[in-house]
Protein backbone atom coordinates (compact mmCIF):
# COMPACT_ATOMS: atom_id res chain seq x y z
CA UNK A 1 0.00 0.00 0.00
CA UNK A 2 1.13 3.50 -0.82
CA UNK A 3 0.78 6.13 1.85
CA UNK A 4 0.35 9.75 0.79
CA UNK A 5 2.08 11.32 3.75
CA UNK A 6 1.45 14.85 2.54
CA UNK A 7 -2.29 14.28 2.38
CA UNK A 8 -2.28 12.44 5.70
CA UNK A 9 -0.53 15.36 7.40
CA UNK A 10 -2.93 17.82 5.83
CA UNK A 11 -5.99 15.86 7.04
CA UNK A 12 -4.44 15.36 10.44
CA UNK A 13 -3.80 19.10 10.86
CA UNK A 14 -7.38 19.79 9.83
CA UNK A 15 -8.66 17.33 12.44
CA UNK A 16 -6.41 18.88 15.08
CA UNK A 17 -7.78 22.32 14.26
CA UNK A 18 -11.26 21.22 15.26
CA UNK A 19 -10.32 20.02 18.76
CA UNK A 20 -11.99 22.11 21.48
CA UNK A 21 -12.61 19.69 24.37
CA UNK A 22 -10.73 16.94 26.21
CA UNK A 23 -13.14 14.35 24.71
CA UNK A 24 -12.36 15.49 21.16
CA UNK A 25 -8.65 15.38 21.89
CA UNK A 26 -8.97 11.79 23.08
CA UNK A 27 -10.90 10.89 19.93
CA UNK A 28 -8.08 12.42 17.85
CA UNK A 29 -5.43 10.48 19.79
CA UNK A 30 -7.26 7.18 19.25
CA UNK A 31 -7.73 7.91 15.54
CA UNK A 32 -4.01 8.45 14.94
CA UNK A 33 -2.07 6.86 17.78
CA UNK A 34 -4.53 4.21 19.08
CA UNK A 35 -3.85 0.48 18.86
CA UNK A 36 -5.80 0.33 15.60
CA UNK A 37 -5.01 3.93 14.65
CA UNK A 38 -3.40 5.20 11.43
CA UNK A 39 0.21 5.08 12.64
CA UNK A 40 -0.23 1.44 13.73
CA UNK A 41 -1.71 0.62 10.34
CA UNK A 42 1.28 2.24 8.57
CA UNK A 43 3.76 0.25 10.71
CA UNK A 44 1.81 -2.95 10.08
CA UNK A 45 1.99 -2.36 6.32
CA UNK A 46 5.78 -2.11 6.35
CA UNK A 47 6.19 -5.89 6.34
CA UNK A 48 4.63 -6.16 2.88
CA UNK A 49 6.81 -3.43 1.34
CA UNK A 50 9.81 -4.07 -0.87
CA UNK A 51 13.02 -4.11 1.17
CA UNK A 52 14.39 -0.77 -0.11
CA UNK A 53 11.14 1.13 0.61
CA UNK A 54 10.83 -0.04 4.21
CA UNK A 55 13.32 2.42 5.80
CA UNK A 56 11.91 5.37 3.81
CA UNK A 57 8.27 4.76 4.74
CA UNK A 58 9.31 3.79 8.27
CA UNK A 59 11.14 7.13 8.69
CA UNK A 60 8.15 9.09 7.32
CA UNK A 61 5.83 7.22 9.69
CA UNK A 62 8.15 8.03 12.63
CA UNK A 63 8.21 11.73 11.71
CA UNK A 64 4.44 11.80 11.41
CA UNK A 65 4.05 10.07 14.81
CA UNK A 66 6.34 12.60 16.48
CA UNK A 67 4.41 15.46 14.90
CA UNK A 68 1.08 14.05 16.15
CA UNK A 69 2.51 13.54 19.66
CA UNK A 70 3.69 17.14 19.64
CA UNK A 71 0.27 18.41 18.55
CA UNK A 72 -1.50 16.35 21.25
CA UNK A 73 0.82 17.78 23.90
CA UNK A 74 0.09 21.35 22.82
CA UNK A 75 -3.65 20.78 22.60
CA UNK A 76 -3.78 19.21 26.07
CA UNK A 77 -2.76 22.45 27.74
CA UNK A 78 -5.20 24.46 25.66
CA UNK A 79 -8.31 22.31 26.21
CA UNK A 80 -7.79 21.95 29.95
CA UNK A 81 -7.83 25.75 30.19
CA UNK A 82 -10.95 25.91 28.07
CA UNK A 83 -12.75 23.37 30.29
CA UNK A 84 -11.88 25.24 33.47
CA UNK A 85 -13.22 28.56 32.33
CA UNK A 86 -16.13 27.68 30.12
CA UNK A 87 -17.42 24.36 31.36
CA UNK A 88 -21.18 24.70 31.96
CA UNK A 89 -20.80 23.39 35.51
CA UNK A 90 -18.44 26.24 36.39
CA UNK A 91 -20.57 28.95 34.94
CA UNK A 92 -21.76 31.33 37.67
CA UNK A 93 -25.17 32.80 37.13
CA UNK A 94 -25.14 35.83 39.39
CA UNK A 95 -28.89 36.36 38.94
CA UNK A 96 -29.84 33.12 40.77
CA UNK A 97 -30.94 33.86 44.38
CA UNK A 98 -28.24 32.75 46.83
CA UNK A 99 -28.50 29.86 49.27
CA UNK A 100 -28.34 31.45 52.70
CA UNK A 101 -26.21 29.45 55.15
CA UNK A 102 -28.20 28.11 58.10
CA UNK A 103 -27.13 30.07 61.11
CA UNK A 104 -27.55 28.58 64.57
CA UNK A 105 -28.25 30.48 67.75
CA UNK A 106 -28.24 29.97 71.49
CA UNK A 107 -30.88 27.70 73.03
CA UNK A 108 -33.67 29.53 74.83
CA UNK A 109 -32.42 28.19 78.19
CA UNK A 110 -28.94 29.57 77.55
CA UNK A 111 -30.47 32.86 76.44
CA UNK A 112 -32.57 33.03 79.62
CA UNK A 113 -29.61 32.18 81.88
CA UNK A 114 -27.45 34.81 80.17
CA UNK A 115 -30.19 37.44 80.32
CA UNK A 116 -30.84 36.90 84.03
CA UNK A 117 -27.12 36.77 84.91
CA UNK A 118 -26.47 39.92 82.85
CA UNK A 119 -29.16 41.77 84.80
CA UNK A 120 -27.52 40.84 88.08
CA UNK A 121 -24.07 41.65 86.71
CA UNK A 122 -25.30 45.18 86.02
CA UNK A 123 -26.26 45.32 89.72
CA UNK A 124 -22.71 44.38 90.73
CA UNK A 125 -22.99 40.59 91.00
CA UNK A 126 -20.25 38.27 89.71
CA UNK A 127 -21.03 35.00 87.90
CA UNK A 128 -19.63 31.80 89.44
CA UNK A 129 -20.18 28.11 88.97
CA UNK A 130 -20.09 25.12 91.25
CA UNK A 131 -19.68 21.36 90.77
CA UNK A 132 -22.66 19.24 89.76
CA UNK A 133 -21.29 16.35 91.82
CA UNK A 134 -21.57 17.47 95.41
CA UNK A 135 -21.10 16.23 98.95
CA UNK A 136 -23.97 15.74 101.41
CA UNK A 137 -22.28 18.38 103.51
CA UNK A 138 -22.53 21.13 100.88
CA UNK A 139 -25.90 20.08 99.47
CA UNK A 140 -27.66 19.58 102.84
CA UNK A 141 -25.77 19.76 106.14
CA UNK A 142 -24.10 23.13 105.70
CA UNK A 143 -27.40 24.54 104.47
CA UNK A 144 -29.01 23.63 107.79
CA UNK A 145 -31.12 20.91 106.19
CA UNK A 146 -31.73 18.38 109.01
CA UNK A 147 -30.66 14.76 108.65
CA UNK A 148 -34.28 13.56 108.57
CA UNK A 149 -35.42 16.12 105.98
CA UNK A 150 -37.40 14.40 103.18
CA UNK A 151 -35.27 16.06 100.45
CA UNK A 152 -32.30 13.99 101.68
CA UNK A 153 -34.18 10.82 100.88
CA UNK A 154 -32.89 8.73 97.99
CA UNK A 155 -36.28 9.28 96.34
CA UNK A 156 -35.55 12.99 96.15
CA UNK A 157 -31.82 13.03 95.45
CA UNK A 158 -29.58 11.05 93.10
CA UNK A 159 -26.86 9.46 95.23
CA UNK A 160 -23.74 8.16 93.52
CA UNK A 161 -21.87 5.00 94.43
CA UNK A 162 -18.73 7.04 95.06
CA UNK A 163 -17.89 7.60 98.71
CA UNK A 164 -17.12 11.11 99.98
CA UNK A 165 -13.38 10.84 100.79
CA UNK A 166 -13.54 13.48 103.53
CA UNK A 167 -16.64 11.99 105.11
CA UNK A 168 -16.42 8.21 105.35
CA UNK A 169 -19.74 6.41 105.06
CA UNK A 170 -21.26 9.36 103.20
CA UNK A 171 -21.81 9.26 99.45
CA UNK A 172 -21.44 11.87 96.76
CA UNK A 173 -24.59 13.02 95.01
CA UNK A 174 -25.83 15.06 92.04
CA UNK A 175 -26.66 18.46 93.52
CA UNK A 176 -30.42 18.85 93.92
CA UNK A 177 -30.17 22.65 93.92
CA UNK A 178 -27.57 25.37 93.30
CA UNK A 179 -27.57 26.46 96.96
CA UNK A 180 -24.46 24.37 97.85
CA UNK A 181 -22.62 26.91 95.68
CA UNK A 182 -23.30 29.41 98.49
CA UNK A 183 -21.18 27.40 100.93
CA UNK A 184 -18.31 27.03 98.46
CA UNK A 185 -18.29 30.75 97.66
CA UNK A 186 -18.40 31.69 101.35
CA UNK A 187 -15.51 29.35 102.15
CA UNK A 188 -13.38 30.70 99.32
CA UNK A 189 -14.06 34.45 99.59
CA UNK A 190 -13.95 37.12 102.20
CA UNK A 191 -17.04 39.38 102.27
CA UNK A 192 -18.25 41.67 100.93
CA UNK A 193 -19.23 39.83 97.74
CA UNK A 194 -22.27 39.28 95.54
CA UNK A 195 -22.49 36.29 93.20
CA UNK A 196 -24.93 34.50 90.94
CA UNK A 197 -24.40 30.77 90.34
CA UNK A 198 -26.20 29.31 87.33
CA UNK A 199 -26.18 25.59 86.57
CA UNK A 200 -27.85 22.22 86.23
CA UNK A 201 -29.52 20.47 89.14
CA UNK A 202 -30.89 16.91 89.38
CA UNK A 203 -33.87 15.30 91.10
CA UNK A 204 -35.32 11.81 90.57
CA UNK A 205 -38.74 13.17 89.59
CA UNK A 206 -41.00 11.32 87.17
CA UNK A 207 -40.92 13.28 83.93
CA UNK A 208 -44.11 15.12 82.99
CA UNK A 209 -45.12 18.50 81.56
CA UNK A 210 -43.72 20.36 84.57
CA UNK A 211 -41.07 17.98 85.98
CA UNK A 212 -37.72 16.79 84.71
CA UNK A 213 -34.92 14.77 86.34
CA UNK A 214 -32.57 17.60 85.34
CA UNK A 215 -33.26 21.30 85.15
CA UNK A 216 -31.49 24.63 85.69
CA UNK A 217 -31.36 27.03 88.59
CA UNK A 218 -29.69 30.33 89.32
CA UNK A 219 -28.59 30.97 92.87
CA UNK A 220 -27.91 34.45 94.21
CA UNK A 221 -25.87 35.34 97.29
CA UNK A 222 -24.80 38.68 98.70
CA UNK A 223 -22.80 38.86 101.92
CA UNK A 224 -21.75 42.06 103.68
CA UNK A 225 -22.21 43.84 106.97
CA UNK A 226 -25.71 45.06 107.77
CA UNK A 227 -27.64 43.43 104.90
CA UNK A 228 -31.37 43.77 105.54
CA UNK A 229 -34.60 42.34 104.25
CA UNK A 230 -35.37 45.68 102.57
CA UNK A 231 -32.21 45.25 100.45
CA UNK A 232 -33.50 41.86 99.33
CA UNK A 233 -36.91 43.26 98.48
CA UNK A 234 -35.46 46.23 96.57
CA UNK A 235 -33.02 44.05 94.65
CA UNK A 236 -35.63 41.50 93.58
CA UNK A 237 -38.21 44.10 92.60
CA UNK A 238 -35.64 45.78 90.33
CA UNK A 239 -34.87 42.38 88.80
CA UNK A 240 -38.57 41.53 88.24
CA UNK A 241 -39.30 44.86 86.56
CA UNK A 242 -36.24 44.69 84.32
CA UNK A 243 -36.82 41.08 83.36
CA UNK A 244 -40.62 40.86 83.08
CA UNK A 245 -41.52 44.50 82.40
CA UNK A 246 -41.98 47.78 84.25
CA UNK A 247 -45.71 47.22 84.87
CA UNK A 248 -45.11 43.95 86.75
CA UNK A 249 -45.92 43.92 90.47
CA UNK A 250 -43.91 41.79 92.90
CA UNK A 251 -44.89 40.44 96.30
CA UNK A 252 -43.09 38.41 98.94
CA UNK A 253 -45.00 35.62 100.64
CA UNK A 254 -43.68 34.23 103.95
CA UNK A 255 -42.29 30.75 103.46
CA UNK A 256 -39.80 28.36 105.02
CA UNK A 257 -36.34 27.41 103.82
CA UNK A 258 -33.86 25.90 106.29
CA UNK A 259 -30.95 28.02 105.00
CA UNK A 260 -32.62 31.44 105.24
CA UNK A 261 -34.36 33.27 108.07
CA UNK A 262 -36.70 34.96 107.42
CA UNK A 263 -37.60 33.26 104.13
CA UNK A 264 -40.09 34.12 101.43
CA UNK A 265 -41.39 33.07 98.07
CA UNK A 266 -41.45 35.69 95.36
CA UNK A 267 -44.58 36.14 93.24
CA UNK A 268 -45.09 38.42 90.27
CA UNK A 269 -48.47 39.65 89.06
CA UNK A 270 -49.60 37.41 86.20
CA UNK A 271 -48.29 38.98 83.01
CA UNK A 272 -51.11 37.42 80.97
CA UNK A 273 -54.20 38.53 82.92
CA UNK A 274 -52.41 41.43 84.67
CA UNK A 275 -53.60 40.05 88.01
CA UNK A 276 -57.25 39.47 87.04
CA UNK A 277 -56.96 35.67 87.24
CA UNK A 278 -56.53 33.24 84.32
CA UNK A 279 -55.61 29.61 83.59
CA UNK A 280 -51.84 30.27 83.62
CA UNK A 281 -51.90 31.67 87.17
CA UNK A 282 -54.65 29.26 88.31
CA UNK A 283 -57.06 32.22 88.77
CA UNK A 284 -54.81 33.62 91.50
CA UNK A 285 -53.47 36.58 89.55
CA UNK A 286 -49.95 35.77 90.88
CA UNK A 287 -47.13 33.54 89.67
CA UNK A 288 -44.47 32.11 91.97
CA UNK A 289 -41.00 32.63 90.51
CA UNK A 290 -38.38 32.04 93.20
CA UNK A 291 -37.40 31.51 96.83
CA UNK A 292 -35.38 33.96 98.90
CA UNK A 293 -34.40 35.09 102.36
CA UNK A 294 -31.66 36.33 104.66
CA UNK A 295 -28.79 33.90 105.16
CA UNK A 296 -29.35 31.76 108.27
CA UNK A 297 -26.69 32.13 111.03
CA UNK A 298 -26.21 28.33 110.93
CA UNK A 299 -25.11 28.61 107.29
CA UNK A 300 -22.47 31.22 108.14
CA UNK A 301 -21.32 28.97 110.95
CA UNK A 302 -21.00 25.97 108.59
CA UNK A 303 -18.94 28.11 106.21
CA UNK A 304 -16.57 28.93 109.09
CA UNK A 305 -17.64 32.56 109.70
CA UNK A 306 -17.63 34.04 113.17
CA UNK A 307 -21.02 34.45 114.83
CA UNK A 308 -22.81 37.70 113.94
CA UNK A 309 -19.89 38.95 111.89
CA UNK A 310 -21.75 39.10 108.58
CA UNK A 311 -25.24 39.24 107.20
CA UNK A 312 -26.43 38.20 103.76
CA UNK A 313 -29.26 37.70 101.37
CA UNK A 314 -29.91 34.74 99.09
CA UNK A 315 -32.32 33.73 96.39
CA UNK A 316 -32.81 30.83 94.02
CA UNK A 317 -34.88 30.53 90.87
CA UNK A 318 -35.73 27.83 88.36
CA UNK A 319 -34.67 28.83 84.85
CA UNK A 320 -37.12 26.56 82.99
CA UNK A 321 -40.03 27.84 85.04
CA UNK A 322 -39.13 31.46 84.34
CA UNK A 323 -38.61 30.81 80.62
CA UNK A 324 -41.94 28.94 80.48
CA UNK A 325 -43.75 31.85 82.12
CA UNK A 326 -42.08 34.49 80.00
CA UNK A 327 -42.58 32.76 76.65
CA UNK A 328 -45.82 30.84 77.28
CA UNK A 329 -44.18 27.39 76.99
CA UNK A 330 -46.50 24.71 78.36
CA UNK A 331 -44.29 21.64 78.56
CA UNK A 332 -40.80 21.46 80.16
CA UNK A 333 -39.87 18.48 77.92
CA UNK A 334 -39.77 20.79 74.90
CA UNK A 335 -36.54 22.33 76.21
CA UNK A 336 -34.65 19.07 75.96
CA UNK A 337 -36.05 17.43 72.83
CA UNK A 338 -34.22 19.81 70.49
CA UNK A 339 -37.03 19.73 67.96
CA UNK A 340 -36.09 22.41 65.45
CA UNK A 341 -39.71 23.61 65.25
CA UNK A 342 -39.42 24.57 68.93
CA UNK A 343 -35.79 25.63 69.12
CA UNK A 344 -35.99 28.03 66.15
CA UNK A 345 -38.88 29.98 67.69
CA UNK A 346 -36.62 31.78 70.14
N1 LIG B 1 -32.64 25.95 96.86
C1 LIG B 1 -34.06 26.22 96.84
C2 LIG B 1 -34.77 25.16 96.01
O1 LIG B 1 -34.14 24.47 95.26
C3 LIG B 1 -34.33 27.59 96.26
C4 LIG B 1 -33.91 28.70 97.16
C5 LIG B 1 -34.79 29.22 98.06
C6 LIG B 1 -32.63 29.19 97.12
C7 LIG B 1 -34.44 30.26 98.91
C8 LIG B 1 -32.25 30.23 97.97
C9 LIG B 1 -33.18 30.75 98.86
O2 LIG B 1 -31.04 30.76 97.96
O3 LIG B 1 -32.81 31.76 99.69
O4 LIG B 1 -35.96 25.06 96.09
Tab-separated table of N, CA, C and O and ligand atoms in Angstrom, residues 143 176-180 182 201 203 215 217-221 257 259-260 263-264 290-294 313-317, ligand 1:
chain	number	residue	atom	x	y	z
A	143	UNK	N	-26.258	23.664	104.752
A	143	UNK	CA	-27.405	24.541	104.472
A	143	UNK	C	-28.499	24.380	105.530
A	143	UNK	O	-29.649	24.758	105.321
A	176	UNK	N	-28.981	18.754	94.185
A	176	UNK	CA	-30.421	18.854	93.922
A	176	UNK	C	-30.857	20.315	93.824
A	176	UNK	O	-32.004	20.605	93.540
A	177	UNK	N	-29.934	21.225	94.105
A	177	UNK	CA	-30.169	22.654	93.919
A	177	UNK	C	-28.817	23.372	93.802
A	177	UNK	O	-27.773	22.741	94.016
A	178	UNK	N	-28.845	24.646	93.437
A	178	UNK	CA	-27.568	25.365	93.296
A	178	UNK	C	-27.112	25.992	94.618
A	178	UNK	O	-26.015	26.543	94.705
A	179	UNK	N	-27.927	25.846	95.664
A	179	UNK	CA	-27.573	26.465	96.957
A	179	UNK	C	-26.236	25.993	97.542
A	179	UNK	O	-25.569	26.784	98.223
A	180	UNK	N	-25.791	24.728	97.317
A	180	UNK	CA	-24.460	24.370	97.851
A	180	UNK	C	-23.353	25.296	97.344
A	180	UNK	O	-22.317	25.449	98.006
A	182	UNK	N	-23.429	28.366	97.468
A	182	UNK	CA	-23.303	29.413	98.494
A	182	UNK	C	-22.175	29.085	99.467
A	182	UNK	O	-21.350	29.934	99.807
A	201	UNK	N	-29.242	21.182	87.904
A	201	UNK	CA	-29.524	20.465	89.144
A	201	UNK	C	-30.317	19.208	88.795
A	201	UNK	O	-30.895	19.125	87.710
A	203	UNK	N	-32.957	15.903	90.121
A	203	UNK	CA	-33.868	15.301	91.103
A	203	UNK	C	-34.557	14.112	90.464
A	203	UNK	O	-35.005	14.218	89.316
A	215	UNK	N	-32.821	19.981	85.595
A	215	UNK	CA	-33.259	21.300	85.150
A	215	UNK	C	-32.217	22.327	85.603
A	215	UNK	O	-31.148	21.948	86.103
A	217	UNK	N	-31.043	26.004	87.588
A	217	UNK	CA	-31.363	27.027	88.588
A	217	UNK	C	-30.309	28.131	88.536
A	217	UNK	O	-29.208	27.931	88.015
A	218	UNK	N	-30.687	29.277	89.096
A	218	UNK	CA	-29.692	30.326	89.322
A	218	UNK	C	-29.794	30.718	90.796
A	218	UNK	O	-30.878	31.027	91.305
A	219	UNK	N	-28.660	30.636	91.457
A	219	UNK	CA	-28.586	30.971	92.870
A	219	UNK	C	-28.021	32.376	92.999
A	219	UNK	O	-27.160	32.777	92.210
A	220	UNK	N	-28.503	33.129	93.956
A	220	UNK	CA	-27.913	34.449	94.212
A	220	UNK	C	-27.473	34.536	95.664
A	220	UNK	O	-28.141	33.973	96.548
A	221	UNK	N	-26.350	35.196	95.904
A	221	UNK	CA	-25.873	35.342	97.290
A	221	UNK	C	-25.122	36.657	97.418
A	221	UNK	O	-24.241	36.958	96.609
A	257	UNK	N	-37.504	28.124	104.362
A	257	UNK	CA	-36.343	27.406	103.818
A	257	UNK	C	-35.373	27.255	104.980
A	257	UNK	O	-35.177	28.213	105.740
A	259	UNK	N	-32.218	27.266	105.089
A	259	UNK	CA	-30.954	28.019	104.998
A	259	UNK	C	-31.146	29.533	104.998
A	259	UNK	O	-30.181	30.280	104.849
A	260	UNK	N	-32.387	29.991	105.135
A	260	UNK	CA	-32.622	31.437	105.242
A	260	UNK	C	-33.601	31.711	106.381
A	260	UNK	O	-34.474	30.888	106.692
A	263	UNK	N	-37.572	33.740	105.519
A	263	UNK	CA	-37.601	33.262	104.130
A	263	UNK	C	-38.901	33.696	103.471
A	263	UNK	O	-39.902	33.958	104.155
A	264	UNK	N	-38.872	33.745	102.153
A	264	UNK	CA	-40.091	34.122	101.428
A	264	UNK	C	-40.097	33.501	100.045
A	264	UNK	O	-39.043	33.125	99.515
A	290	UNK	N	-39.636	32.457	92.528
A	290	UNK	CA	-38.382	32.043	93.200
A	290	UNK	C	-38.516	32.037	94.724
A	290	UNK	O	-39.516	32.488	95.272
A	291	UNK	N	-37.474	31.483	95.377
A	291	UNK	CA	-37.405	31.506	96.829
A	291	UNK	C	-36.283	32.450	97.247
A	291	UNK	O	-35.339	32.677	96.485
A	292	UNK	N	-36.422	33.012	98.466
A	292	UNK	CA	-35.376	33.956	98.902
A	292	UNK	C	-35.381	34.108	100.418
A	292	UNK	O	-36.263	33.571	101.100
A	293	UNK	N	-34.428	34.820	100.919
A	293	UNK	CA	-34.400	35.090	102.355
A	293	UNK	C	-33.066	35.668	102.784
A	293	UNK	O	-32.192	35.934	101.946
A	294	UNK	N	-32.942	35.865	104.114
A	294	UNK	CA	-31.658	36.327	104.660
A	294	UNK	C	-30.889	35.109	105.156
A	294	UNK	O	-31.470	34.206	105.770
A	313	UNK	N	-27.982	38.049	101.985
A	313	UNK	CA	-29.265	37.700	101.369
A	313	UNK	C	-29.020	36.636	100.307
A	313	UNK	O	-27.922	36.561	99.740
A	314	UNK	N	-30.047	35.818	100.076
A	314	UNK	CA	-29.907	34.743	99.086
A	314	UNK	C	-31.219	34.568	98.349
A	314	UNK	O	-32.287	34.912	98.853
A	315	UNK	N	-31.106	34.066	97.157
A	315	UNK	CA	-32.323	33.733	96.391
A	315	UNK	C	-31.997	32.621	95.408
A	315	UNK	O	-30.817	32.394	95.083
A	316	UNK	N	-33.034	31.910	94.981
A	316	UNK	CA	-32.815	30.830	94.021
A	316	UNK	C	-34.018	30.725	93.102
A	316	UNK	O	-35.162	30.778	93.553
A	317	UNK	N	-33.759	30.616	91.814
A	317	UNK	CA	-34.876	30.532	90.870
A	317	UNK	C	-34.668	29.398	89.870
A	317	UNK	O	-33.544	28.998	89.573
B	1	LIG	N1	-32.643	25.951	96.862
B	1	LIG	C1	-34.062	26.224	96.835
B	1	LIG	C2	-34.771	25.163	96.008
B	1	LIG	O1	-34.142	24.473	95.256
B	1	LIG	C3	-34.326	27.587	96.261
B	1	LIG	C4	-33.910	28.697	97.164
B	1	LIG	C5	-34.791	29.216	98.061
B	1	LIG	C6	-32.632	29.194	97.117
B	1	LIG	C7	-34.436	30.259	98.913
B	1	LIG	C8	-32.245	30.228	97.968
B	1	LIG	C9	-33.179	30.747	98.862
B	1	LIG	O2	-31.036	30.756	97.960
B	1	LIG	O3	-32.808	31.761	99.687
B	1	LIG	O4	-35.956	25.059	96.093
